[in-house]
Coordinates of C-alpha atoms and ligand atoms in Angstrom, one line a residue:
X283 CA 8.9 -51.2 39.1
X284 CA 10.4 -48.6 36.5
X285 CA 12.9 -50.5 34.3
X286 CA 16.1 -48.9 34.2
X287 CA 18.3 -48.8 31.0
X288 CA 21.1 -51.4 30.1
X289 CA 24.4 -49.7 30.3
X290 CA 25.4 -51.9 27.8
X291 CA 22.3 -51.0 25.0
X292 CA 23.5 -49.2 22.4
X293 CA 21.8 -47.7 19.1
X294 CA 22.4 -46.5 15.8
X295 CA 20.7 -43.3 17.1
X296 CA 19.4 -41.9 20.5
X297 CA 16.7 -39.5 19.6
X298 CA 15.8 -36.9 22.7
X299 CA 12.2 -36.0 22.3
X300 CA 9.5 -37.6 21.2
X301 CA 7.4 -34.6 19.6
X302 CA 6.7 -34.6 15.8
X303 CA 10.3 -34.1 14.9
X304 CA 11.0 -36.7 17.1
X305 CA 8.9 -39.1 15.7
X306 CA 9.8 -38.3 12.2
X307 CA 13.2 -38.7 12.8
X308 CA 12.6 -42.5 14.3
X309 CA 10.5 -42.9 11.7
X310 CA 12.7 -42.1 8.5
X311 CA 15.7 -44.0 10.6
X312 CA 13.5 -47.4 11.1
X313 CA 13.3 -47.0 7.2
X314 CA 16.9 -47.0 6.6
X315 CA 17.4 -49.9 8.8
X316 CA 19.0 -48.2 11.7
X317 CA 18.6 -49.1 15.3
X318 CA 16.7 -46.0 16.8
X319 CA 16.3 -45.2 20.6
X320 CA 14.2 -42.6 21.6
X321 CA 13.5 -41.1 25.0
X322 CA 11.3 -38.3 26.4
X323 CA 11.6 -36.8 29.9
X324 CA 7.2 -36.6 29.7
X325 CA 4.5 -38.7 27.6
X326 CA 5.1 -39.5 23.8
X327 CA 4.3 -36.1 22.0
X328 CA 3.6 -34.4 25.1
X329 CA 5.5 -31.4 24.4
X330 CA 4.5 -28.7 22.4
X331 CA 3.3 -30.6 19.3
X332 CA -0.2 -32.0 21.4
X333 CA -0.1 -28.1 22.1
X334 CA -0.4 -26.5 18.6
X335 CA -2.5 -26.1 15.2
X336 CA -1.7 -28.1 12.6
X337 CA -1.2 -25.6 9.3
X338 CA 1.5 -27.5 6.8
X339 CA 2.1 -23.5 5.4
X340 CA 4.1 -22.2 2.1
X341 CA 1.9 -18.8 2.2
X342 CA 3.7 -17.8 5.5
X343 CA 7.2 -18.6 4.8
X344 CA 10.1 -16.4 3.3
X345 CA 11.9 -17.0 0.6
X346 CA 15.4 -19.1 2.1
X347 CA 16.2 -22.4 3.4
X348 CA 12.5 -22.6 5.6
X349 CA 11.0 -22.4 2.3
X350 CA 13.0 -25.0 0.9
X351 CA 12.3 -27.1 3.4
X352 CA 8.6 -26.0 3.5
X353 CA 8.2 -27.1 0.0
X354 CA 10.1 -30.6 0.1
X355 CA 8.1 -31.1 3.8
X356 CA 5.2 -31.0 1.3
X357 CA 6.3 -33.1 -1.7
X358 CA 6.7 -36.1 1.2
X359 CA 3.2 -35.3 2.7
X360 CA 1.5 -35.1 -0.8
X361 CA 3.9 -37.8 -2.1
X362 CA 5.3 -40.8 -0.5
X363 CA 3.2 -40.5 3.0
X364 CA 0.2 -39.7 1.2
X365 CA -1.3 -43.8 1.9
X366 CA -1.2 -42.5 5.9
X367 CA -3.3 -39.4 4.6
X368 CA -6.3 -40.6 6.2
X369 CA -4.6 -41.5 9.8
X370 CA -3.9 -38.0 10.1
X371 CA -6.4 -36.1 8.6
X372 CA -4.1 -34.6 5.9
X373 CA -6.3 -32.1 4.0
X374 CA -5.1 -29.9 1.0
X375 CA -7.8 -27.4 1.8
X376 CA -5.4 -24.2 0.6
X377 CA -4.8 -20.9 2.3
X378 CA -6.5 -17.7 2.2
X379 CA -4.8 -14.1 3.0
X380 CA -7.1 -11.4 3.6
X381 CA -6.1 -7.7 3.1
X382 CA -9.0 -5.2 5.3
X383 CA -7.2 -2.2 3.7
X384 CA -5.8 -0.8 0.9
X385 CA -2.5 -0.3 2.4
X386 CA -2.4 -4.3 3.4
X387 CA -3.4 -5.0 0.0
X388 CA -0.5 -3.3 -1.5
X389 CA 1.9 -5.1 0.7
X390 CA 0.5 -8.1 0.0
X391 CA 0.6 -7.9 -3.7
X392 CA 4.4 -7.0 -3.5
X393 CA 4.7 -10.4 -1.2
X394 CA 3.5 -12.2 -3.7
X395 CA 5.7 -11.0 -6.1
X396 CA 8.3 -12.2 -4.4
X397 CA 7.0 -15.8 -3.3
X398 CA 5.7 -15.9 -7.3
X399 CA 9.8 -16.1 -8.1
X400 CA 10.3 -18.6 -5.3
X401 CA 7.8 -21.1 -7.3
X402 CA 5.5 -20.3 -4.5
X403 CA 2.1 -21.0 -6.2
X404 CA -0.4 -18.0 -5.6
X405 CA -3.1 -16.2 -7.3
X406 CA -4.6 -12.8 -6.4
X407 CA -8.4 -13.2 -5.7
X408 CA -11.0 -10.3 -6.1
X409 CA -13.6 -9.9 -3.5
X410 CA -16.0 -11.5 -5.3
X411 CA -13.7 -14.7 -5.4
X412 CA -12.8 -14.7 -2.0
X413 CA -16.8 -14.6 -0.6
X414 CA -17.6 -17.4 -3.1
X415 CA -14.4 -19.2 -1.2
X416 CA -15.1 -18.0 2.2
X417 CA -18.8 -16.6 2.1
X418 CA -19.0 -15.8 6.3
X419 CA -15.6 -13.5 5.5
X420 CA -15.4 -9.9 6.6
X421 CA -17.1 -7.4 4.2
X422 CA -14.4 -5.2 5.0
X423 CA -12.2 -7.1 2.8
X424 CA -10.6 -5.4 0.4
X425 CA -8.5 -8.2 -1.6
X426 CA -7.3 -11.6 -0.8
X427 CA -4.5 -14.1 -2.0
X428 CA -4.9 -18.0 -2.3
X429 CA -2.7 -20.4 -1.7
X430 CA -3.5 -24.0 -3.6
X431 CA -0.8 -25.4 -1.3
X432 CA -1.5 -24.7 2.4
X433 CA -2.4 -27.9 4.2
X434 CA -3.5 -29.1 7.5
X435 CA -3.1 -32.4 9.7
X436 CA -3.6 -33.5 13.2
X437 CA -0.3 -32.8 14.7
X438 CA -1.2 -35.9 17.6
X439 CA -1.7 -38.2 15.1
X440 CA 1.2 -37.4 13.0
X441 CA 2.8 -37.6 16.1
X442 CA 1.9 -41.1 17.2
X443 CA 1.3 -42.7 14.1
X444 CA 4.7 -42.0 12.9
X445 CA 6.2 -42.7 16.4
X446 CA 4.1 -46.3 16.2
X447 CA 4.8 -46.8 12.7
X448 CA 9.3 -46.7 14.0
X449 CA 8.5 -48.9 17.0
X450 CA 6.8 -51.8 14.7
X451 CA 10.1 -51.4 12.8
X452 CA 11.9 -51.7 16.1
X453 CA 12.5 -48.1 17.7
X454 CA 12.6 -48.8 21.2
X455 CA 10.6 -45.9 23.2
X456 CA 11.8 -44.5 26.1
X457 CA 9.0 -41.9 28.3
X458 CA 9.3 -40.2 31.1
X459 CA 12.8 -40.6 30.7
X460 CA 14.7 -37.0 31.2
X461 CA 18.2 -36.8 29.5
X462 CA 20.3 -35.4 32.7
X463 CA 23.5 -35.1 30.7
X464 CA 26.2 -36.7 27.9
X465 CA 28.7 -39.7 28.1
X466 CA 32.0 -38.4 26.7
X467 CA 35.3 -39.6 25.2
X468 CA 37.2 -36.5 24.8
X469 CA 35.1 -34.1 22.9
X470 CA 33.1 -37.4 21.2
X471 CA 29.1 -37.5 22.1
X472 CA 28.8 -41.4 23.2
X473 CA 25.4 -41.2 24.5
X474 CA 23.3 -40.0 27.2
X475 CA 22.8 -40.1 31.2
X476 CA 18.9 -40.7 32.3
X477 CA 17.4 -40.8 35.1
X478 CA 16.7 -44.7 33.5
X479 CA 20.0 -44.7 33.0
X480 CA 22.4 -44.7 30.6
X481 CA 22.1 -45.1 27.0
X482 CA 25.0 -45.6 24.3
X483 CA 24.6 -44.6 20.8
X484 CA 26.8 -43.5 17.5
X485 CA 25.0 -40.4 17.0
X486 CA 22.4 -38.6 19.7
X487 CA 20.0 -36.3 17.7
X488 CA 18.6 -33.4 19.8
X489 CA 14.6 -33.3 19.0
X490 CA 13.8 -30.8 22.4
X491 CA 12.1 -28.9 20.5
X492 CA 11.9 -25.5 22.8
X493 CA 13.6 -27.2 25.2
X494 CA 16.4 -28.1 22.6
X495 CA 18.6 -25.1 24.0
X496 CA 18.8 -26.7 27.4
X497 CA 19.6 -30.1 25.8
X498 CA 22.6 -28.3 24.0
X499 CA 23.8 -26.5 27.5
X500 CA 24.0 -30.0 29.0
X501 CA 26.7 -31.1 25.7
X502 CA 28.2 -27.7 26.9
X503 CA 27.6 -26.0 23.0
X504 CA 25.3 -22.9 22.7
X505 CA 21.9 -23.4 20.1
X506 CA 20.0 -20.3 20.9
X507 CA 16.2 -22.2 21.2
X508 CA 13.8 -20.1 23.0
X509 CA 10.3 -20.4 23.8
X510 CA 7.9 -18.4 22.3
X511 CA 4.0 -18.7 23.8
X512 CA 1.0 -19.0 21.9
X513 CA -2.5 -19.0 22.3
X514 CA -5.0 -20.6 20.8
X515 CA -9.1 -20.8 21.1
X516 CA -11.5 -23.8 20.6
X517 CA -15.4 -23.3 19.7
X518 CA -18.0 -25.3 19.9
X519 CA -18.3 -27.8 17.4
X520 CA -21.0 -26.4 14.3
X521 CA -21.7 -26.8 10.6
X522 CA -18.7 -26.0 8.3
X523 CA -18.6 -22.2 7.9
X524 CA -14.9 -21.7 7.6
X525 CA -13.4 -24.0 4.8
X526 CA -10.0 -23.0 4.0
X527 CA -7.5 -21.7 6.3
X528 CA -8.0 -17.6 6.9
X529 CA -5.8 -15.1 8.1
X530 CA -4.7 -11.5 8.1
X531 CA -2.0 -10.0 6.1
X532 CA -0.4 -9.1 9.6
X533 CA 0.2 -12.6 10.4
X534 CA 3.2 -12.8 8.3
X535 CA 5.2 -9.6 9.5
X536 CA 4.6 -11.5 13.2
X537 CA 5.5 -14.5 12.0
X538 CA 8.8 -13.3 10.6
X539 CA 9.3 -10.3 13.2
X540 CA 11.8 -11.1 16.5
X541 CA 10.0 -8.8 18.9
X542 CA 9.7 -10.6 22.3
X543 CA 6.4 -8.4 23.4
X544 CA 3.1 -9.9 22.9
X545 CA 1.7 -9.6 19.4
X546 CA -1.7 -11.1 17.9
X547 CA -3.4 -11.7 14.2
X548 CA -6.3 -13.6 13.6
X549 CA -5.8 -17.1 12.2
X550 CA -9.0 -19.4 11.7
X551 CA -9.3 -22.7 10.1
X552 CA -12.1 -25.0 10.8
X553 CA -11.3 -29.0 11.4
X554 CA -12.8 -32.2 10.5
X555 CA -14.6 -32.1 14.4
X556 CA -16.3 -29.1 13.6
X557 CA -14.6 -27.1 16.4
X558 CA -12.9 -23.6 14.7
X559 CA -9.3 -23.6 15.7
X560 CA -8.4 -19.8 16.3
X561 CA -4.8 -18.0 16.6
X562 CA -2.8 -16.9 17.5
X563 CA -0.1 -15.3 19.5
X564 CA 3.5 -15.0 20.0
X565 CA 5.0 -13.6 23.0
X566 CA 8.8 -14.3 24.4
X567 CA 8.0 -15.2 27.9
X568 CA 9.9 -18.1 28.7
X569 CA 8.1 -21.1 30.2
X570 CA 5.9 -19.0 31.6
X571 CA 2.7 -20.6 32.0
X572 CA 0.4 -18.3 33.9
X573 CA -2.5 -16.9 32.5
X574 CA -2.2 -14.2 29.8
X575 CA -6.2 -12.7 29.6
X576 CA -5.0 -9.8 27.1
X577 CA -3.8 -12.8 24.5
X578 CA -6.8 -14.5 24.8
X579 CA -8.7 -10.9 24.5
X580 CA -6.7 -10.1 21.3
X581 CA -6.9 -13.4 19.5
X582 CA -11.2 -13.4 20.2
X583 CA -11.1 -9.5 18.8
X584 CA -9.0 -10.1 15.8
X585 CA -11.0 -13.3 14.6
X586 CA -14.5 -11.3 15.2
X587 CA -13.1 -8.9 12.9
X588 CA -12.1 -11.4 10.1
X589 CA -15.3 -13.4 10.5
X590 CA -17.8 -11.5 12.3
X591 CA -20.2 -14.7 12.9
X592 CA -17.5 -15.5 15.2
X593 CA -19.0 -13.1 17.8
X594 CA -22.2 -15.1 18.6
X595 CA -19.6 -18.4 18.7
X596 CA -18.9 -19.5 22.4
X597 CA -15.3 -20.4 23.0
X598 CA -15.3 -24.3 24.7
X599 CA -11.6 -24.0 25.2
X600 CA -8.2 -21.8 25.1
X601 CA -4.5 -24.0 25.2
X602 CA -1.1 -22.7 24.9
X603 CA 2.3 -24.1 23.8
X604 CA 6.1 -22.9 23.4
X605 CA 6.9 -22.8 20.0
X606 CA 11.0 -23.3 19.3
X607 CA 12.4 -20.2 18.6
X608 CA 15.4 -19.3 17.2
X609 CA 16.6 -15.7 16.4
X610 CA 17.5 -16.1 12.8
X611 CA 13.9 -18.3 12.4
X612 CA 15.8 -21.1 10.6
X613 CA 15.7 -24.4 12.0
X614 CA 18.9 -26.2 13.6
X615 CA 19.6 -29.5 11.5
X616 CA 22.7 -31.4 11.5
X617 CA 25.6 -32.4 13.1
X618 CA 27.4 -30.4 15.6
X619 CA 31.0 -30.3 15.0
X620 CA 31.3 -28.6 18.3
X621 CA 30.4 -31.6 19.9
X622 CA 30.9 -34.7 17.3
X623 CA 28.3 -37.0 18.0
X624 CA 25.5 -35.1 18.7
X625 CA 23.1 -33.4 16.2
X626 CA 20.4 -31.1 16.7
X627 CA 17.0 -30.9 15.3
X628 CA 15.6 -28.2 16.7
X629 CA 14.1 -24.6 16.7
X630 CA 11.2 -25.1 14.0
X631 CA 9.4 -22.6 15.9
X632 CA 5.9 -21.9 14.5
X633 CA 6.2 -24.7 11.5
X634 CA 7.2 -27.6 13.1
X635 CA 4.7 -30.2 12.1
X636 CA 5.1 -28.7 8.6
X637 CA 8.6 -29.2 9.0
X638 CA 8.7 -32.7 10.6
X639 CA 8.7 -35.0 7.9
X640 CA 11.3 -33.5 5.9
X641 CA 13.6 -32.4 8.9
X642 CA 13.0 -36.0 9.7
X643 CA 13.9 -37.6 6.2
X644 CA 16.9 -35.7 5.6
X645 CA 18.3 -36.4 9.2
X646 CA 18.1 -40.1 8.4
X647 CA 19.8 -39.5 5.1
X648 CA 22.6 -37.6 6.6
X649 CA 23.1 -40.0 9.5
X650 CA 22.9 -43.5 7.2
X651 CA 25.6 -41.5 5.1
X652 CA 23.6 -40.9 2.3
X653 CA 23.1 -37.6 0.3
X654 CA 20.7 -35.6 1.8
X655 CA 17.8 -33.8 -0.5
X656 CA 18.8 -30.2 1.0
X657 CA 21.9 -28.8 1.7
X658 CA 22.2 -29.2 5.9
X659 CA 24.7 -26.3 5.6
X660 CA 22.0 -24.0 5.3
X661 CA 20.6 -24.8 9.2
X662 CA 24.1 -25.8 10.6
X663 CA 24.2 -25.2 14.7
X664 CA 27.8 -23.7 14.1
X665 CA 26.3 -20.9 12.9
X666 CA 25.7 -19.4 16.1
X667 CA 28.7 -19.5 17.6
X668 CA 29.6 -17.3 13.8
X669 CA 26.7 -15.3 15.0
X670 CA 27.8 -14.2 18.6
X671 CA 31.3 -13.5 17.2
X672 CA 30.1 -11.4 14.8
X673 CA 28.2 -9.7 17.2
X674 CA 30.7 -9.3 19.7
Ligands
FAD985 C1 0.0 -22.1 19.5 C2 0.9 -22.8 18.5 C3 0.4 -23.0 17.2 C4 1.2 -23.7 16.3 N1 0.8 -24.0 15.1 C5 1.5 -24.7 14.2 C6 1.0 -25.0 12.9 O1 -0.1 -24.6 12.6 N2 1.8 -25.7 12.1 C7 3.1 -26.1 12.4 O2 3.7 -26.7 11.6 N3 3.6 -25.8 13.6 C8 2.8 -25.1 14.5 N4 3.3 -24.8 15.8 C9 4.7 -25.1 16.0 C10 4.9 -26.6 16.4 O3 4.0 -27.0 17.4 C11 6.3 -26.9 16.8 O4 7.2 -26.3 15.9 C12 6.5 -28.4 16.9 O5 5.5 -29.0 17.7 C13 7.9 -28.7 17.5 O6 8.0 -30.1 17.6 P1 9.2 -30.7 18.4 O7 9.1 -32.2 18.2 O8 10.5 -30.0 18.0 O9 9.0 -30.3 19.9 P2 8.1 -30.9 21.1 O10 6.8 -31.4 20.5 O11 8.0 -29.9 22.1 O12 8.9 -32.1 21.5 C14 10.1 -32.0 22.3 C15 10.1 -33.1 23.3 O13 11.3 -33.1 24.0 C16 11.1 -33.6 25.3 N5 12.3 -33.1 26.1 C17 12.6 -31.9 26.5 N6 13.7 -31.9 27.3 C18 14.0 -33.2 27.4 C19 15.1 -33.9 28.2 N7 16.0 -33.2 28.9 N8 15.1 -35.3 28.1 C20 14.2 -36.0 27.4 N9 13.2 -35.3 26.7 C21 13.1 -34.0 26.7 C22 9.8 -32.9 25.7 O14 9.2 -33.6 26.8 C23 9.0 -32.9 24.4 O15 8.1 -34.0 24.4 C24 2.5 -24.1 16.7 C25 3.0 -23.9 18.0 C26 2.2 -23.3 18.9 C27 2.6 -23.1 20.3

């Protein structure tokens, strides 16, 4: 028989969702010595981070509160969780971009500018450089950038070790338990309604990752999260032959552009299995999960053309996930003073793994009452309700 939930248990914290936010969240709130609940309507990490790659990226980020984040996500994965390095597979391999024309190459040297002046570290490579780097790269290549910084984990490991490493400190876990909707006093968050039951807690942290829009529409306050599908190919495990991770100077503009049709750049990066991981696409079709051949079909045409060994490579596999969006592509950290009581962690969109660690640290901060390392201002959920008045 299921166990049902105690009316009567009550945490420090309720996380919903046990993805890599999730987990980091528990795990930076066991640290602190709070009491930490967390339930998931599916598996542990069964949502879109067991559906993803695994890039920990600077190269792709604008210059803004993501980047800040981006950079102090890093400090904690080169810093103070670098003794679980090895149960994750962290790797500080560095990033490649690739510009095919001159016209790419021009916009990429006027990115780098700019990242240069964020503290973004990047040097221009020649393509003499970038074959001694990547010798199975295009010969169309006209110029490339590298990125000492770029990174790459396991996102299912970072997921469960860090969601095992909370439960040894006492995070109880809850799956396949689906938050249904909120206890109330007044306008006060007091917990959640399962279908275990009910759970009580002083604050209930929404980790839904794309689902995290839903989660707010249950507390009755509006956090735009969307999902936005992407596509990603598995080969057949083989000798190392891409070592860093590759992409076009596209990627970027997609990564940073809001337009909900389907749109494709290679991304390639090889993994300690052998298999070559290859990306991606973003389209905004809900959770639509049929099919989507011209993805596929784009993503295998775009990688041939960055590494042309690619073609005589067969494919073992194709996944998707639903990455968190959010229009403004800022996450949604902090408390909600809409709602006081619940806080949202949320819309991370393509950079959630990245993201997790530092999303989860400064969470834990903010709810022990301690200073947080970055300003939560700058990813408050009030500012959408700013947003659609402005707009109206
Ligand atoms: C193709 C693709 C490639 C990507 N590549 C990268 C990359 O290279 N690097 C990177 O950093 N990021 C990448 N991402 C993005 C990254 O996967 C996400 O940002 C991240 O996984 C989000 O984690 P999360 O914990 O917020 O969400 P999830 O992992 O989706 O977790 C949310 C959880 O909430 C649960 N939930 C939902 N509703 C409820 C409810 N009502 N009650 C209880 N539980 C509920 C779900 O079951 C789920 O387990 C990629 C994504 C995709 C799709």
């Amino acid at each position: 028989m299921s166990p049902v939930a105690s009316s009567t248990s009550a945490s420090d914290v309720l996380v919903i969702g046990s993805g890599a936010i999730g987990a980091a969240i528990a795990y930076y709130c066991t640290r602190r010595g709070l009491s930490v609940t967390v339930v998931d309507s599916g598996a542990v990490g069964s949502g879109t981070s067991s559906q993803c790659e695994g890039n920990l990226l600077v190269s792709d980020k604008e210059h803004g509160p993501e980047l800040d984040l981006a950079n102090y996500s890093l400090k904690l994965w080169q810093g103070e969780l670098s003794e679980h390095s090895h149960l994750w597979e962290f790797e500080n391999k560095g990033g490649i971009i690739v510009a095919s024309q001159d016209s790419s190459m021009a916009s990429l040297q006027r990115a780098l500018r700019v990242q240069r002046e964020h503290g973004i570290r990047v040097e221009e490579i020649d393509v003499a450089e970038l074959k001694r780097y990547e010798p199975n790269v295009t010969d169309e290549a006209v110029g490339a950038a590298f990125y000492p910084d770029d990174s790459q984990v396991m996102p299912m490991l970072v997921t469960a070790h860090l969601m095992r490493m909370a439960a040894e400190a006492g995070a109880r876990i809850w799956p396949y338990t689906e938050v249904t909707g909120f206890l109330r006093g007044g306008e006060n968050v007091l917990g959640v309604t399962t279908t275990r039951g009910s759970f009580w807690a002083d604050a209930v942290i929404n980790a839904a990752g794309p689902w995290g829009g839903q989660v707010a529409r249950l507390a009755g306050v509006n956090v735009p999260v969307e999902p936005r599908r992407g596509y990603v190919l598995v080969t057949e495990p083989m000798e190392p032959k891409v070592f860093r991770k590759v992409y076009a100077a596209e990627y970027i503009d997609n990564v940073g552009s809001s337009d909900g049709g389907l749109q494709s750049s290679p991304v390639v990066e090889g993994t300690p299995a052998g298999s070559i991981l290859i990306g991606s696409s973003r389209e905004r079709v809900g959770f639509d999960t049929t099919f989507n051949p011209q993805a596929v079909q784009q993503i295998a045409a775009n990688a041939v053309k960055l590494f042309p060994f690619l073609a005589e490579t067969r494919i073992l596999r194709h996944y998707f996930g639903f990455r968190p969006y959010v229009p403004d592509h800022v996450p949604v950290i902090g408390p909600d003073p809409r709602a006081p009581g619940l806080w949202h962690a949320c819309g991370h969109e393509g950079a959630g793994i990245g993201l997790s660690v530092g999303t989860g640290k400064i969470i834990a901060q903010a709810v022990a009452g301690e200073q947080t390392d970055l300003p939560l201002e700058d990813f408050t959920p009030a500012r959408f309700d700013e947003l659609s008045e402005a707009s109206a």
